[in-house]
PDB file of C-alpha atoms and ligand atoms in Angstrom:
ATOM      1  CA  MET P   1       0.000   0.000   0.000  1.00  0.00           C
ATOM      2  CA  ARG P   2       1.452   3.349  -1.044  1.00  0.00           C
ATOM      3  CA  ALA P   3      -0.224   6.763  -0.898  1.00  0.00           C
ATOM      4  CA  VAL P   4      -0.664   8.182  -4.387  1.00  0.00           C
ATOM      5  CA  LYS P   5      -1.352  11.846  -5.089  1.00  0.00           C
ATOM      6  CA  VAL P   6      -3.654  13.171  -7.791  1.00  0.00           C
ATOM      7  CA  SER P   7      -3.176  16.447  -9.632  1.00  0.00           C
ATOM      8  CA  ALA P   8      -6.300  17.566 -11.492  1.00  0.00           C
ATOM      9  CA  SER P   9      -5.491  19.122 -14.863  1.00  0.00           C
ATOM     10  CA  ILE P  10      -7.804  22.095 -15.339  1.00  0.00           C
ATOM     11  CA  LEU P  11      -7.627  21.607 -19.109  1.00  0.00           C
ATOM     12  CA  SER P  12     -10.888  19.655 -18.866  1.00  0.00           C
ATOM     13  CA  ALA P  13     -12.535  22.058 -16.417  1.00  0.00           C
ATOM     14  CA  ASP P  14     -15.229  24.531 -17.439  1.00  0.00           C
ATOM     15  CA  PHE P  15     -13.243  27.754 -17.934  1.00  0.00           C
ATOM     16  CA  GLY P  16     -16.386  29.793 -17.439  1.00  0.00           C
ATOM     17  CA  ASP P  17     -16.595  28.383 -13.959  1.00  0.00           C
ATOM     18  CA  LEU P  18     -12.929  27.736 -13.280  1.00  0.00           C
ATOM     19  CA  LEU P  19     -12.672  28.689  -9.626  1.00  0.00           C
ATOM     20  CA  HIS P  20     -15.765  26.700  -8.677  1.00  0.00           C
ATOM     21  CA  ASN P  21     -14.597  23.681 -10.711  1.00  0.00           C
ATOM     22  CA  SER P  22     -11.096  23.885  -9.196  1.00  0.00           C
ATOM     23  CA  ARG P  23     -12.525  23.980  -5.679  1.00  0.00           C
ATOM     24  CA  GLN P  24     -14.721  20.992  -6.494  1.00  0.00           C
ATOM     25  CA  ALA P  25     -11.624  19.021  -7.550  1.00  0.00           C
ATOM     26  CA  VAL P  26      -9.889  19.923  -4.278  1.00  0.00           C
ATOM     27  CA  GLU P  27     -12.955  18.959  -2.241  1.00  0.00           C
ATOM     28  CA  ALA P  28     -13.060  15.687  -4.163  1.00  0.00           C
ATOM     29  CA  GLY P  29      -9.585  14.894  -2.812  1.00  0.00           C
ATOM     30  CA  CYS P  30      -7.142  16.168  -5.444  1.00  0.00           C
ATOM     31  CA  ASP P  31      -3.802  17.052  -3.891  1.00  0.00           C
ATOM     32  CA  LEU P  32      -2.655  19.534  -6.539  1.00  0.00           C
ATOM     33  CA  LEU P  33      -4.069  21.432  -9.503  1.00  0.00           C
ATOM     34  CA  HIS P  34      -2.226  21.020 -12.809  1.00  0.00           C
ATOM     35  CA  MET P  35      -1.980  24.042 -15.108  1.00  0.00           C
ATOM     36  CA  ASP P  36      -1.384  23.130 -18.776  1.00  0.00           C
ATOM     37  CA  VAL P  37       0.183  26.123 -20.504  1.00  0.00           C
ATOM     38  CA  MET P  38       0.442  25.776 -24.309  1.00  0.00           C
ATOM     39  CA  ASP P  39       1.735  28.284 -26.845  1.00  0.00           C
ATOM     40  CA  GLY P  40       0.704  26.875 -30.245  1.00  0.00           C
ATOM     41  CA  HIS P  41       4.402  26.384 -31.148  1.00  0.00           C
ATOM     42  CA  PHE P  42       5.899  23.782 -28.841  1.00  0.00           C
ATOM     43  CA  VAL P  43       2.562  21.959 -29.065  1.00  0.00           C
ATOM     44  CA  PRO P  44      -0.258  22.377 -31.606  1.00  0.00           C
ATOM     45  CA  ASN P  45      -2.726  23.987 -29.211  1.00  0.00           C
ATOM     46  CA  ILE P  46      -3.100  27.246 -27.276  1.00  0.00           C
ATOM     47  CA  THR P  47      -4.486  27.345 -23.762  1.00  0.00           C
ATOM     48  CA  PHE P  48      -3.786  30.094 -21.225  1.00  0.00           C
ATOM     49  CA  GLY P  49      -0.998  32.054 -19.591  1.00  0.00           C
ATOM     50  CA  ALA P  50       0.037  33.361 -16.204  1.00  0.00           C
ATOM     51  CA  PRO P  51      -3.076  35.538 -15.545  1.00  0.00           C
ATOM     52  CA  VAL P  52      -5.293  32.452 -15.315  1.00  0.00           C
ATOM     53  CA  ILE P  53      -2.964  30.936 -12.717  1.00  0.00           C
ATOM     54  CA  ALA P  54      -2.840  34.234 -10.837  1.00  0.00           C
ATOM     55  CA  GLY P  55      -6.636  34.132 -10.768  1.00  0.00           C
ATOM     56  CA  LEU P  56      -6.524  30.940  -8.695  1.00  0.00           C
ATOM     57  CA  LYS P  57      -3.644  32.054  -6.465  1.00  0.00           C
ATOM     58  CA  GLY P  58      -4.634  32.010  -2.818  1.00  0.00           C
ATOM     59  CA  LYS P  59      -8.172  30.854  -3.650  1.00  0.00           C
ATOM     60  CA  VAL P  60      -7.509  27.103  -3.594  1.00  0.00           C
ATOM     61  CA  ASN P  61      -5.598  25.499  -0.753  1.00  0.00           C
ATOM     62  CA  VAL P  62      -3.464  23.070  -2.776  1.00  0.00           C
ATOM     63  CA  PRO P  63      -0.176  23.581  -4.655  1.00  0.00           C
ATOM     64  CA  LEU P  64      -0.347  24.487  -8.340  1.00  0.00           C
ATOM     65  CA  ASP P  65       1.907  22.522 -10.706  1.00  0.00           C
ATOM     66  CA  THR P  66       2.410  24.488 -13.896  1.00  0.00           C
ATOM     67  CA  HIS P  67       3.285  22.421 -16.981  1.00  0.00           C
ATOM     68  CA  LEU P  68       4.965  24.696 -19.506  1.00  0.00           C
ATOM     69  CA  MET P  69       4.444  23.362 -23.036  1.00  0.00           C
ATOM     70  CA  ILE P  70       6.011  26.417 -24.620  1.00  0.00           C
ATOM     71  CA  GLU P  71       9.124  27.406 -26.540  1.00  0.00           C
ATOM     72  CA  SER P  72      11.824  29.212 -24.519  1.00  0.00           C
ATOM     73  CA  PRO P  73      10.184  28.472 -21.147  1.00  0.00           C
ATOM     74  CA  GLU P  74      13.047  30.163 -19.308  1.00  0.00           C
ATOM     75  CA  LYS P  75      11.828  33.571 -20.575  1.00  0.00           C
ATOM     76  CA  TYR P  76       8.504  33.178 -18.767  1.00  0.00           C
ATOM     77  CA  ILE P  77       9.614  31.593 -15.488  1.00  0.00           C
ATOM     78  CA  PRO P  78       9.443  34.878 -13.527  1.00  0.00           C
ATOM     79  CA  ASP P  79       5.842  35.448 -14.693  1.00  0.00           C
ATOM     80  CA  PHE P  80       4.652  31.950 -13.859  1.00  0.00           C
ATOM     81  CA  ALA P  81       6.408  32.025 -10.493  1.00  0.00           C
ATOM     82  CA  LYS P  82       4.828  35.347  -9.609  1.00  0.00           C
ATOM     83  CA  ALA P  83       1.412  34.044 -10.683  1.00  0.00           C
ATOM     84  CA  GLY P  84       1.517  31.502  -7.852  1.00  0.00           C
ATOM     85  CA  SER P  85       2.969  28.256  -9.219  1.00  0.00           C
ATOM     86  CA  THR P  86       4.413  25.938  -6.584  1.00  0.00           C
ATOM     87  CA  TYR P  87       6.051  23.641  -9.118  1.00  0.00           C
ATOM     88  CA  LEU P  88       7.315  24.856 -12.481  1.00  0.00           C
ATOM     89  CA  LEU P  89       7.693  22.068 -15.023  1.00  0.00           C
ATOM     90  CA  PHE P  90       9.710  22.514 -18.213  1.00  0.00           C
ATOM     91  CA  HIS P  91      10.161  20.073 -21.093  1.00  0.00           C
ATOM     92  CA  ALA P  92      13.583  18.512 -21.644  1.00  0.00           C
ATOM     93  CA  GLU P  93      12.897  18.955 -25.375  1.00  0.00           C
ATOM     94  CA  ALA P  94      12.326  22.722 -25.045  1.00  0.00           C
ATOM     95  CA  ILE P  95      15.606  23.876 -23.501  1.00  0.00           C
ATOM     96  CA  GLU P  96      19.329  23.482 -24.003  1.00  0.00           C
ATOM     97  CA  ASP P  97      20.538  24.052 -20.473  1.00  0.00           C
ATOM     98  CA  PRO P  98      18.442  22.283 -17.819  1.00  0.00           C
ATOM     99  CA  ALA P  99      20.888  23.109 -15.006  1.00  0.00           C
ATOM    100  CA  SER P 100      20.505  26.868 -15.398  1.00  0.00           C
ATOM    101  CA  THR P 101      16.723  26.575 -15.880  1.00  0.00           C
ATOM    102  CA  ILE P 102      16.506  24.605 -12.622  1.00  0.00           C
ATOM    103  CA  LYS P 103      18.539  27.311 -10.851  1.00  0.00           C
ATOM    104  CA  LEU P 104      16.356  30.036 -12.315  1.00  0.00           C
ATOM    105  CA  ILE P 105      13.178  28.296 -11.111  1.00  0.00           C
ATOM    106  CA  ARG P 106      14.614  27.955  -7.596  1.00  0.00           C
ATOM    107  CA  SER P 107      15.766  31.557  -7.569  1.00  0.00           C
ATOM    108  CA  HIS P 108      12.119  32.547  -8.120  1.00  0.00           C
ATOM    109  CA  GLY P 109      11.011  30.473  -5.138  1.00  0.00           C
ATOM    110  CA  CYS P 110       9.449  27.562  -7.067  1.00  0.00           C
ATOM    111  CA  LYS P 111      10.199  23.848  -7.124  1.00  0.00           C
ATOM    112  CA  PRO P 112      11.634  22.641 -10.429  1.00  0.00           C
ATOM    113  CA  GLY P 113      10.303  19.748 -12.468  1.00  0.00           C
ATOM    114  CA  MET P 114      11.427  18.272 -15.770  1.00  0.00           C
ATOM    115  CA  VAL P 115       9.049  16.681 -18.298  1.00  0.00           C
ATOM    116  CA  LEU P 116       9.768  14.025 -20.922  1.00  0.00           C
ATOM    117  CA  ASN P 117       7.780  13.462 -24.093  1.00  0.00           C
ATOM    118  CA  PRO P 118       6.755   9.849 -24.771  1.00  0.00           C
ATOM    119  CA  THR P 119       9.838   8.954 -26.824  1.00  0.00           C
ATOM    120  CA  THR P 120      12.474  10.848 -24.807  1.00  0.00           C
ATOM    121  CA  SER P 121      14.686   8.519 -22.786  1.00  0.00           C
ATOM    122  CA  GLU P 122      14.819   8.732 -18.999  1.00  0.00           C
ATOM    123  CA  GLU P 123      18.590   9.212 -19.447  1.00  0.00           C
ATOM    124  CA  ALA P 124      17.788  12.907 -20.046  1.00  0.00           C
ATOM    125  CA  LEU P 125      16.679  13.220 -16.410  1.00  0.00           C
ATOM    126  CA  LYS P 126      19.582  11.497 -14.708  1.00  0.00           C
ATOM    127  CA  PRO P 127      22.210  14.285 -14.712  1.00  0.00           C
ATOM    128  CA  PHE P 128      19.696  16.620 -13.034  1.00  0.00           C
ATOM    129  CA  ALA P 129      17.665  14.220 -10.894  1.00  0.00           C
ATOM    130  CA  LYS P 130      19.241  15.244  -7.583  1.00  0.00           C
ATOM    131  CA  ASP P 131      18.170  18.858  -8.183  1.00  0.00           C
ATOM    132  CA  LEU P 132      14.601  18.086  -9.248  1.00  0.00           C
ATOM    133  CA  ASP P 133      11.550  17.961  -6.969  1.00  0.00           C
ATOM    134  CA  TYR P 134       9.307  16.572  -9.677  1.00  0.00           C
ATOM    135  CA  VAL P 135       9.743  14.560 -12.855  1.00  0.00           C
ATOM    136  CA  LEU P 136       6.873  14.138 -15.278  1.00  0.00           C
ATOM    137  CA  PHE P 137       6.533  11.319 -17.794  1.00  0.00           C
ATOM    138  CA  MET P 138       4.148  12.128 -20.647  1.00  0.00           C
ATOM    139  CA  SER P 139       1.985   9.154 -21.534  1.00  0.00           C
ATOM    140  CA  VAL P 140       0.417  10.993 -24.490  1.00  0.00           C
ATOM    141  CA  TRP P 141       1.881  13.501 -26.941  1.00  0.00           C
ATOM    142  CA  PRO P 142       1.290  16.836 -25.224  1.00  0.00           C
ATOM    143  CA  GLY P 143      -1.321  19.194 -26.626  1.00  0.00           C
ATOM    144  CA  PHE P 144      -4.743  17.856 -25.760  1.00  0.00           C
ATOM    145  CA  SER P 145      -6.650  16.120 -23.041  1.00  0.00           C
ATOM    146  CA  GLY P 146      -8.754  13.063 -23.772  1.00  0.00           C
ATOM    147  CA  GLN P 147      -6.074  11.067 -25.632  1.00  0.00           C
ATOM    148  CA  SER P 148      -5.251   7.397 -25.142  1.00  0.00           C
ATOM    149  CA  PHE P 149      -2.512   6.273 -22.772  1.00  0.00           C
ATOM    150  CA  ILE P 150       0.755   5.134 -24.429  1.00  0.00           C
ATOM    151  CA  PRO P 151       1.794   2.004 -22.484  1.00  0.00           C
ATOM    152  CA  ASP P 152       5.518   2.242 -23.422  1.00  0.00           C
ATOM    153  CA  VAL P 153       5.897   4.795 -20.631  1.00  0.00           C
ATOM    154  CA  VAL P 154       5.442   2.119 -17.952  1.00  0.00           C
ATOM    155  CA  SER P 155       8.850   0.484 -18.403  1.00  0.00           C
ATOM    156  CA  LYS P 156      10.509   3.916 -18.553  1.00  0.00           C
ATOM    157  CA  ILE P 157       8.964   4.868 -15.188  1.00  0.00           C
ATOM    158  CA  ALA P 158       9.985   1.521 -13.701  1.00  0.00           C
ATOM    159  CA  ARG P 159      13.624   1.948 -14.801  1.00  0.00           C
ATOM    160  CA  PHE P 160      13.826   5.520 -13.554  1.00  0.00           C
ATOM    161  CA  SER P 161      12.142   4.876 -10.201  1.00  0.00           C
ATOM    162  CA  LYS P 162      14.482   1.932  -9.540  1.00  0.00           C
ATOM    163  CA  TRP P 163      17.447   4.141 -10.424  1.00  0.00           C
ATOM    164  CA  CYS P 164      16.187   6.802  -7.962  1.00  0.00           C
ATOM    165  CA  ARG P 165      15.609   4.254  -5.186  1.00  0.00           C
ATOM    166  CA  GLU P 166      19.160   2.940  -5.564  1.00  0.00           C
ATOM    167  CA  ARG P 167      20.452   6.471  -5.001  1.00  0.00           C
ATOM    168  CA  GLY P 168      18.080   7.555  -2.271  1.00  0.00           C
ATOM    169  CA  LEU P 169      16.515  10.190  -4.548  1.00  0.00           C
ATOM    170  CA  THR P 170      12.865  11.000  -3.937  1.00  0.00           C
ATOM    171  CA  PRO P 171      11.448  13.366  -6.570  1.00  0.00           C
ATOM    172  CA  GLU P 172       7.696  13.156  -7.169  1.00  0.00           C
ATOM    173  CA  ILE P 173       7.409  10.741 -10.081  1.00  0.00           C
ATOM    174  CA  ALA P 174       4.407  11.947 -12.037  1.00  0.00           C
ATOM    175  CA  VAL P 175       2.673  10.694 -15.159  1.00  0.00           C
ATOM    176  CA  ASP P 176       0.394  12.708 -17.415  1.00  0.00           C
ATOM    177  CA  GLY P 177      -1.949  11.648 -20.209  1.00  0.00           C
ATOM    178  CA  GLY P 178      -4.733   9.100 -20.497  1.00  0.00           C
ATOM    179  CA  ILE P 179      -4.644   8.341 -16.769  1.00  0.00           C
ATOM    180  CA  ASN P 180      -7.836   6.713 -15.515  1.00  0.00           C
ATOM    181  CA  PRO P 181      -8.684   3.920 -13.069  1.00  0.00           C
ATOM    182  CA  LYS P 182      -7.745   1.338 -15.727  1.00  0.00           C
ATOM    183  CA  THR P 183      -4.317   2.754 -16.614  1.00  0.00           C
ATOM    184  CA  ALA P 184      -3.321   4.059 -13.156  1.00  0.00           C
ATOM    185  CA  PRO P 185      -2.395   0.697 -11.550  1.00  0.00           C
ATOM    186  CA  SER P 186       0.351  -0.051 -14.099  1.00  0.00           C
ATOM    187  CA  VAL P 187       2.121   3.300 -13.621  1.00  0.00           C
ATOM    188  CA  VAL P 188       1.772   3.224  -9.831  1.00  0.00           C
ATOM    189  CA  GLU P 189       3.182  -0.278  -9.744  1.00  0.00           C
ATOM    190  CA  ALA P 190       6.080   0.988 -11.868  1.00  0.00           C
ATOM    191  CA  GLY P 191       6.809   3.686  -9.262  1.00  0.00           C
ATOM    192  CA  ALA P 192       4.646   6.712 -10.063  1.00  0.00           C
ATOM    193  CA  THR P 193       3.782   8.721  -6.948  1.00  0.00           C
ATOM    194  CA  LEU P 194       1.563  11.349  -8.586  1.00  0.00           C
ATOM    195  CA  LEU P 195      -1.141  10.963 -11.222  1.00  0.00           C
ATOM    196  CA  VAL P 196      -2.104  13.900 -13.440  1.00  0.00           C
ATOM    197  CA  ALA P 197      -5.600  13.589 -14.855  1.00  0.00           C
ATOM    198  CA  ALA P 198      -7.970  15.913 -16.685  1.00  0.00           C
ATOM    199  CA  THR P 199     -10.743  13.825 -18.277  1.00  0.00           C
ATOM    200  CA  ALA P 200     -10.864  11.217 -15.497  1.00  0.00           C
ATOM    201  CA  VAL P 201     -11.483  13.946 -12.898  1.00  0.00           C
ATOM    202  CA  PHE P 202     -13.444  16.748 -14.551  1.00  0.00           C
ATOM    203  CA  LYS P 203     -15.573  14.631 -16.889  1.00  0.00           C
ATOM    204  CA  ALA P 204     -16.456  12.070 -14.240  1.00  0.00           C
ATOM    205  CA  PRO P 205     -20.104  11.859 -13.150  1.00  0.00           C
ATOM    206  CA  ASP P 206     -18.908  11.779  -9.532  1.00  0.00           C
ATOM    207  CA  MET P 207     -15.594  13.569  -8.965  1.00  0.00           C
ATOM    208  CA  LYS P 208     -15.074  12.224  -5.472  1.00  0.00           C
ATOM    209  CA  GLU P 209     -15.529   8.653  -6.630  1.00  0.00           C
ATOM    210  CA  ALA P 210     -13.226   9.329  -9.589  1.00  0.00           C
ATOM    211  CA  VAL P 211     -10.394  10.566  -7.355  1.00  0.00           C
ATOM    212  CA  ARG P 212     -10.925   7.669  -4.956  1.00  0.00           C
ATOM    213  CA  ALA P 213     -10.720   5.226  -7.882  1.00  0.00           C
ATOM    214  CA  LEU P 214      -7.450   6.780  -9.099  1.00  0.00           C
ATOM    215  CA  LYS P 215      -5.894   6.723  -5.626  1.00  0.00           C
ATOM    216  CA  SER P 216      -6.957   3.119  -5.084  1.00  0.00           C
ATOM    217  CA  ALA P 217      -4.171   2.160  -7.524  1.00  0.00           C
ATOM    218  CA  GLY P 218      -1.906   2.684  -4.507  1.00  0.00           C
ATOM    219  CA  THR P 219      -3.603  -0.063  -2.508  1.00  0.00           C
ATOM    220  CA  LYS P 220      -2.314  -2.730  -4.878  1.00  0.00           C
ATOM    221  CA  VAL P 221       1.397  -1.999  -4.367  1.00  0.00           C
TER     222      VAL P 221
HETATM  223  C1  LIG X   1      -1.671  17.116 -22.287  1.00  0.00           C
HETATM  224  C2  LIG X   1      -1.649  17.734 -20.917  1.00  0.00           C
HETATM  225  C3  LIG X   1      -2.332  16.872 -19.917  1.00  0.00           C
HETATM  226  C4  LIG X   1      -3.792  16.669 -20.215  1.00  0.00           C
HETATM  227  C5  LIG X   1      -4.247  15.375 -19.631  1.00  0.00           C
HETATM  228  O1  LIG X   1      -0.896  17.840 -23.140  1.00  0.00           O
HETATM  229  O2  LIG X   1      -0.331  17.929 -20.467  1.00  0.00           O
HETATM  230  O3  LIG X   1      -2.135  17.370 -18.588  1.00  0.00           O
HETATM  231  O4  LIG X   1      -4.591  17.718 -19.736  1.00  0.00           O
HETATM  232  O5  LIG X   1      -5.526  15.084 -20.070  1.00  0.00           O
HETATM  233  P1  LIG X   1      -6.157  13.630 -19.886  1.00  0.00           P
HETATM  234  O6  LIG X   1      -6.064  13.270 -18.441  1.00  0.00           O
HETATM  235  O7  LIG X   1      -7.552  13.788 -20.385  1.00  0.00           O
HETATM  236  O8  LIG X   1      -5.339  12.696 -20.747  1.00  0.00           O
HETATM  237 ZN1  LIG X   2       0.008  18.415 -18.331  1.00  0.00          ZN
END
């Protein structure tokens, strides 16, 4: 039995009722709220920027994990930090110098996280793992919610979590994309500690039951 956290991705919330929907997700048991920022260049979709995050700042009592799916994320770190992000997540594929990006995120008072697209090897994380609070494995190609889970990510999570255990490293090991009560057990068994979910939370008929079902993946390990 291992406690598993859930971060609700607001991408599937009703943006006309965002604060209410976000509070509902927290009341349903979500431990974090996941902010999917997309620029139409790094990924083929546009969502929202720092003002939307600032709108939730101080109004929900859980940390905000901001997933930057944008080109040149380092340029916008000050804005997203100021908006109220607890974790700032950048893609390994979007930057050349992870070490200085990690430092920059810390210097703005946020916790750094690094994200890997489905085909990027976990080797990209290893040189920086000791300085990361959060690693995020994409189990869909980023850009949209509601896509199907790519099962190849499971072995990647298993290899990386074993590697961390052997070194006493304890970043949050998160997975994002197509996570639902059917796919969650495999990633939790592989070592995931945090499940990011949009559709499975916000489109569920009963949010509380949906979060309970996701977290129950932790009872099997
Ligand atoms: C995809 C985003 C995900 C997405 C997940 O680019 O990073 O966070 O909202 O959506 P679901 O849970 O529906 O796959
Ligand atoms: Zn995301």
